[in-house]
């Protein structure tokens, strides 16, 4: 039987991942050079806004559930080469999809209906990010 504490813990892991993604994408935008780098910078600029929205939502929900939101970002690898950056981003977006779906199921189990749907929606956002990254990777 899962508890509200399990849900708060899971959401804090998601929040750490979102904060890490905002920093990772901002960092990668600074390290992306050349014509392909320009394309990556454009994509990352859009996605950073989505991830900030996700982080803000998670902060609110964790507080609402009586928890303390983390401000510590998840750490990430820093490859130099553009393809390795994109491979890493794709892998981490897919991990986010998996985590959000798992936590949506947890929210469902605890009767948190709105949260369940919002987490599924965020999983869909991350799946969309993964699709855009796959498109960029195909062209490399
Ligand atoms: Fe996100
Ligand atoms: Fe994402």
PDB file of C-alpha atoms and ligand atoms in Angstrom:
ATOM      1  CA  UNK A   1       0.000   0.000   0.000  1.00  0.00           C
ATOM      2  CA  UNK A   2       1.482   3.350  -1.075  1.00  0.00           C
ATOM      3  CA  UNK A   3       1.283   6.451   1.099  1.00  0.00           C
ATOM      4  CA  UNK A   4       1.154  10.203   0.543  1.00  0.00           C
ATOM      5  CA  UNK A   5       4.814  10.293   1.639  1.00  0.00           C
ATOM      6  CA  UNK A   6       5.731   7.912  -1.219  1.00  0.00           C
ATOM      7  CA  UNK A   7       3.976  10.277  -3.636  1.00  0.00           C
ATOM      8  CA  UNK A   8       5.741  13.374  -2.218  1.00  0.00           C
ATOM      9  CA  UNK A   9       9.077  11.528  -2.461  1.00  0.00           C
ATOM     10  CA  UNK A  10       8.380  10.554  -6.081  1.00  0.00           C
ATOM     11  CA  UNK A  11       7.318  14.094  -7.031  1.00  0.00           C
ATOM     12  CA  UNK A  12      10.480  15.485  -5.448  1.00  0.00           C
ATOM     13  CA  UNK A  13      12.556  13.138  -7.624  1.00  0.00           C
ATOM     14  CA  UNK A  14      10.646  14.465 -10.648  1.00  0.00           C
ATOM     15  CA  UNK A  15      11.266  18.033  -9.491  1.00  0.00           C
ATOM     16  CA  UNK A  16      15.010  17.405  -9.097  1.00  0.00           C
ATOM     17  CA  UNK A  17      15.011  15.965 -12.635  1.00  0.00           C
ATOM     18  CA  UNK A  18      13.185  19.037 -14.031  1.00  0.00           C
ATOM     19  CA  UNK A  19      15.549  21.469 -12.307  1.00  0.00           C
ATOM     20  CA  UNK A  20      18.495  19.429 -13.633  1.00  0.00           C
ATOM     21  CA  UNK A  21      17.009  19.522 -17.141  1.00  0.00           C
ATOM     22  CA  UNK A  22      16.601  23.307 -17.079  1.00  0.00           C
ATOM     23  CA  UNK A  23      20.281  23.654 -16.106  1.00  0.00           C
ATOM     24  CA  UNK A  24      21.424  20.937 -18.555  1.00  0.00           C
ATOM     25  CA  UNK A  25      19.586  22.516 -21.499  1.00  0.00           C
ATOM     26  CA  UNK A  26      20.822  26.010 -20.625  1.00  0.00           C
ATOM     27  CA  UNK A  27      24.368  24.641 -20.327  1.00  0.00           C
ATOM     28  CA  UNK A  28      24.115  22.705 -23.599  1.00  0.00           C
ATOM     29  CA  UNK A  29      22.728  25.752 -25.442  1.00  0.00           C
ATOM     30  CA  UNK A  30      25.885  27.587 -24.407  1.00  0.00           C
ATOM     31  CA  UNK A  31      28.075  24.740 -25.715  1.00  0.00           C
ATOM     32  CA  UNK A  32      26.242  24.134 -29.020  1.00  0.00           C
ATOM     33  CA  UNK A  33      28.225  25.496 -31.989  1.00  0.00           C
ATOM     34  CA  UNK A  34      27.829  25.611 -35.764  1.00  0.00           C
ATOM     35  CA  UNK A  35      24.689  25.295 -37.902  1.00  0.00           C
ATOM     36  CA  UNK A  36      23.474  22.207 -36.053  1.00  0.00           C
ATOM     37  CA  UNK A  37      24.181  23.962 -32.807  1.00  0.00           C
ATOM     38  CA  UNK A  38      21.798  26.737 -33.891  1.00  0.00           C
ATOM     39  CA  UNK A  39      19.020  24.168 -34.434  1.00  0.00           C
ATOM     40  CA  UNK A  40      19.697  22.591 -31.060  1.00  0.00           C
ATOM     41  CA  UNK A  41      19.692  26.003 -29.350  1.00  0.00           C
ATOM     42  CA  UNK A  42      16.265  26.805 -30.812  1.00  0.00           C
ATOM     43  CA  UNK A  43      14.813  23.493 -29.682  1.00  0.00           C
ATOM     44  CA  UNK A  44      16.314  23.776 -26.203  1.00  0.00           C
ATOM     45  CA  UNK A  45      15.027  27.345 -25.744  1.00  0.00           C
ATOM     46  CA  UNK A  46      11.457  26.085 -26.313  1.00  0.00           C
ATOM     47  CA  UNK A  47      11.859  23.031 -24.122  1.00  0.00           C
ATOM     48  CA  UNK A  48      13.374  24.994 -21.230  1.00  0.00           C
ATOM     49  CA  UNK A  49      10.058  26.880 -20.960  1.00  0.00           C
ATOM     50  CA  UNK A  50       8.129  23.581 -20.779  1.00  0.00           C
ATOM     51  CA  UNK A  51      10.473  22.192 -18.113  1.00  0.00           C
ATOM     52  CA  UNK A  52      10.184  25.388 -16.040  1.00  0.00           C
ATOM     53  CA  UNK A  53       6.396  25.042 -16.191  1.00  0.00           C
ATOM     54  CA  UNK A  54       6.679  21.418 -15.047  1.00  0.00           C
ATOM     55  CA  UNK A  55       8.987  22.420 -12.165  1.00  0.00           C
ATOM     56  CA  UNK A  56       6.607  25.204 -11.035  1.00  0.00           C
ATOM     57  CA  UNK A  57       3.644  22.807 -11.098  1.00  0.00           C
ATOM     58  CA  UNK A  58       5.545  20.195  -9.049  1.00  0.00           C
ATOM     59  CA  UNK A  59       6.588  22.838  -6.487  1.00  0.00           C
ATOM     60  CA  UNK A  60       2.928  23.828  -5.990  1.00  0.00           C
ATOM     61  CA  UNK A  61       1.685  20.248  -5.755  1.00  0.00           C
ATOM     62  CA  UNK A  62       4.375  19.143  -3.282  1.00  0.00           C
ATOM     63  CA  UNK A  63       3.558  22.113  -1.031  1.00  0.00           C
ATOM     64  CA  UNK A  64      -0.165  21.391  -1.393  1.00  0.00           C
ATOM     65  CA  UNK A  65       0.431  17.780  -0.272  1.00  0.00           C
ATOM     66  CA  UNK A  66       2.255  19.050   2.816  1.00  0.00           C
ATOM     67  CA  UNK A  67       5.796  18.298   1.591  1.00  0.00           C
ATOM     68  CA  UNK A  68       8.919  20.421   1.179  1.00  0.00           C
ATOM     69  CA  UNK A  69       9.943  20.878  -2.480  1.00  0.00           C
ATOM     70  CA  UNK A  70      13.598  20.201  -3.269  1.00  0.00           C
ATOM     71  CA  UNK A  71      15.781  22.942  -4.775  1.00  0.00           C
ATOM     72  CA  UNK A  72      18.635  20.549  -5.560  1.00  0.00           C
ATOM     73  CA  UNK A  73      18.894  19.643  -9.250  1.00  0.00           C
ATOM     74  CA  UNK A  74      19.700  16.117 -10.408  1.00  0.00           C
ATOM     75  CA  UNK A  75      23.274  16.006 -11.698  1.00  0.00           C
ATOM     76  CA  UNK A  76      24.048  15.167 -15.333  1.00  0.00           C
ATOM     77  CA  UNK A  77      26.909  14.148 -17.625  1.00  0.00           C
ATOM     78  CA  UNK A  78      28.570  16.855 -19.765  1.00  0.00           C
ATOM     79  CA  UNK A  79      29.598  15.407 -23.116  1.00  0.00           C
ATOM     80  CA  UNK A  80      31.315  17.868 -25.500  1.00  0.00           C
ATOM     81  CA  UNK A  81      30.095  16.476 -28.759  1.00  0.00           C
ATOM     82  CA  UNK A  82      26.657  17.434 -30.114  1.00  0.00           C
ATOM     83  CA  UNK A  83      25.529  13.876 -30.867  1.00  0.00           C
ATOM     84  CA  UNK A  84      26.459  12.660 -27.385  1.00  0.00           C
ATOM     85  CA  UNK A  85      24.516  15.612 -25.919  1.00  0.00           C
ATOM     86  CA  UNK A  86      21.418  14.687 -27.907  1.00  0.00           C
ATOM     87  CA  UNK A  87      21.744  10.978 -27.041  1.00  0.00           C
ATOM     88  CA  UNK A  88      21.902  11.911 -23.357  1.00  0.00           C
ATOM     89  CA  UNK A  89      18.903  14.259 -23.646  1.00  0.00           C
ATOM     90  CA  UNK A  90      16.821  11.632 -25.449  1.00  0.00           C
ATOM     91  CA  UNK A  91      17.668   9.032 -22.807  1.00  0.00           C
ATOM     92  CA  UNK A  92      16.753  11.424 -19.981  1.00  0.00           C
ATOM     93  CA  UNK A  93      13.480  12.542 -21.604  1.00  0.00           C
ATOM     94  CA  UNK A  94      12.444   8.880 -21.965  1.00  0.00           C
ATOM     95  CA  UNK A  95      13.360   8.301 -18.316  1.00  0.00           C
ATOM     96  CA  UNK A  96      11.115  11.271 -17.393  1.00  0.00           C
ATOM     97  CA  UNK A  97       8.212   9.732 -19.362  1.00  0.00           C
ATOM     98  CA  UNK A  98       8.631   6.497 -17.395  1.00  0.00           C
ATOM     99  CA  UNK A  99       8.854   8.291 -14.038  1.00  0.00           C
ATOM    100  CA  UNK A 100       5.786  10.465 -14.690  1.00  0.00           C
ATOM    101  CA  UNK A 101       3.712   7.451 -15.738  1.00  0.00           C
ATOM    102  CA  UNK A 102       4.788   5.571 -12.590  1.00  0.00           C
ATOM    103  CA  UNK A 103       3.903   8.539 -10.375  1.00  0.00           C
ATOM    104  CA  UNK A 104       0.592   9.066 -12.221  1.00  0.00           C
ATOM    105  CA  UNK A 105      -0.307   5.474 -11.273  1.00  0.00           C
ATOM    106  CA  UNK A 106       0.670   6.249  -7.668  1.00  0.00           C
ATOM    107  CA  UNK A 107      -1.506   9.399  -7.679  1.00  0.00           C
ATOM    108  CA  UNK A 108      -4.385   7.337  -9.092  1.00  0.00           C
ATOM    109  CA  UNK A 109      -3.970   4.753  -6.334  1.00  0.00           C
ATOM    110  CA  UNK A 110      -4.182   7.541  -3.741  1.00  0.00           C
ATOM    111  CA  UNK A 111      -7.284   9.084  -5.331  1.00  0.00           C
ATOM    112  CA  UNK A 112      -5.454  12.236  -6.530  1.00  0.00           C
ATOM    113  CA  UNK A 113      -7.423  12.500  -9.767  1.00  0.00           C
ATOM    114  CA  UNK A 114      -6.268  15.901 -11.048  1.00  0.00           C
ATOM    115  CA  UNK A 115      -2.646  15.048 -10.293  1.00  0.00           C
ATOM    116  CA  UNK A 116      -2.905  11.734 -12.132  1.00  0.00           C
ATOM    117  CA  UNK A 117      -4.049  13.462 -15.321  1.00  0.00           C
ATOM    118  CA  UNK A 118      -1.537  16.320 -15.030  1.00  0.00           C
ATOM    119  CA  UNK A 119       1.343  13.852 -14.579  1.00  0.00           C
ATOM    120  CA  UNK A 120       0.182  11.915 -17.641  1.00  0.00           C
ATOM    121  CA  UNK A 121       0.034  15.182 -19.572  1.00  0.00           C
ATOM    122  CA  UNK A 122       3.599  15.947 -18.483  1.00  0.00           C
ATOM    123  CA  UNK A 123       4.651  12.441 -19.568  1.00  0.00           C
ATOM    124  CA  UNK A 124       3.152  13.298 -22.975  1.00  0.00           C
ATOM    125  CA  UNK A 125       5.122  16.598 -23.055  1.00  0.00           C
ATOM    126  CA  UNK A 126       8.361  14.687 -22.392  1.00  0.00           C
ATOM    127  CA  UNK A 127       7.467  12.127 -25.058  1.00  0.00           C
ATOM    128  CA  UNK A 128       7.036  15.076 -27.453  1.00  0.00           C
ATOM    129  CA  UNK A 129      10.465  16.404 -26.475  1.00  0.00           C
ATOM    130  CA  UNK A 130      11.894  12.932 -27.109  1.00  0.00           C
ATOM    131  CA  UNK A 131      10.320  12.913 -30.584  1.00  0.00           C
ATOM    132  CA  UNK A 132      11.876  16.299 -31.459  1.00  0.00           C
ATOM    133  CA  UNK A 133      15.277  15.098 -30.244  1.00  0.00           C
ATOM    134  CA  UNK A 134      14.960  11.926 -32.335  1.00  0.00           C
ATOM    135  CA  UNK A 135      14.279  14.120 -35.405  1.00  0.00           C
ATOM    136  CA  UNK A 136      17.425  16.131 -34.755  1.00  0.00           C
ATOM    137  CA  UNK A 137      19.456  12.949 -34.176  1.00  0.00           C
ATOM    138  CA  UNK A 138      18.270  11.497 -37.514  1.00  0.00           C
ATOM    139  CA  UNK A 139      19.802  14.462 -39.322  1.00  0.00           C
ATOM    140  CA  UNK A 140      23.257  14.063 -37.712  1.00  0.00           C
TER     141      UNK A 140
HETATM  142 FE1  LIG B   1       9.657  18.341 -17.962  1.00  0.00          FE
HETATM  143 FE1  LIG B   2      11.343  17.359 -21.435  1.00  0.00          FE
END
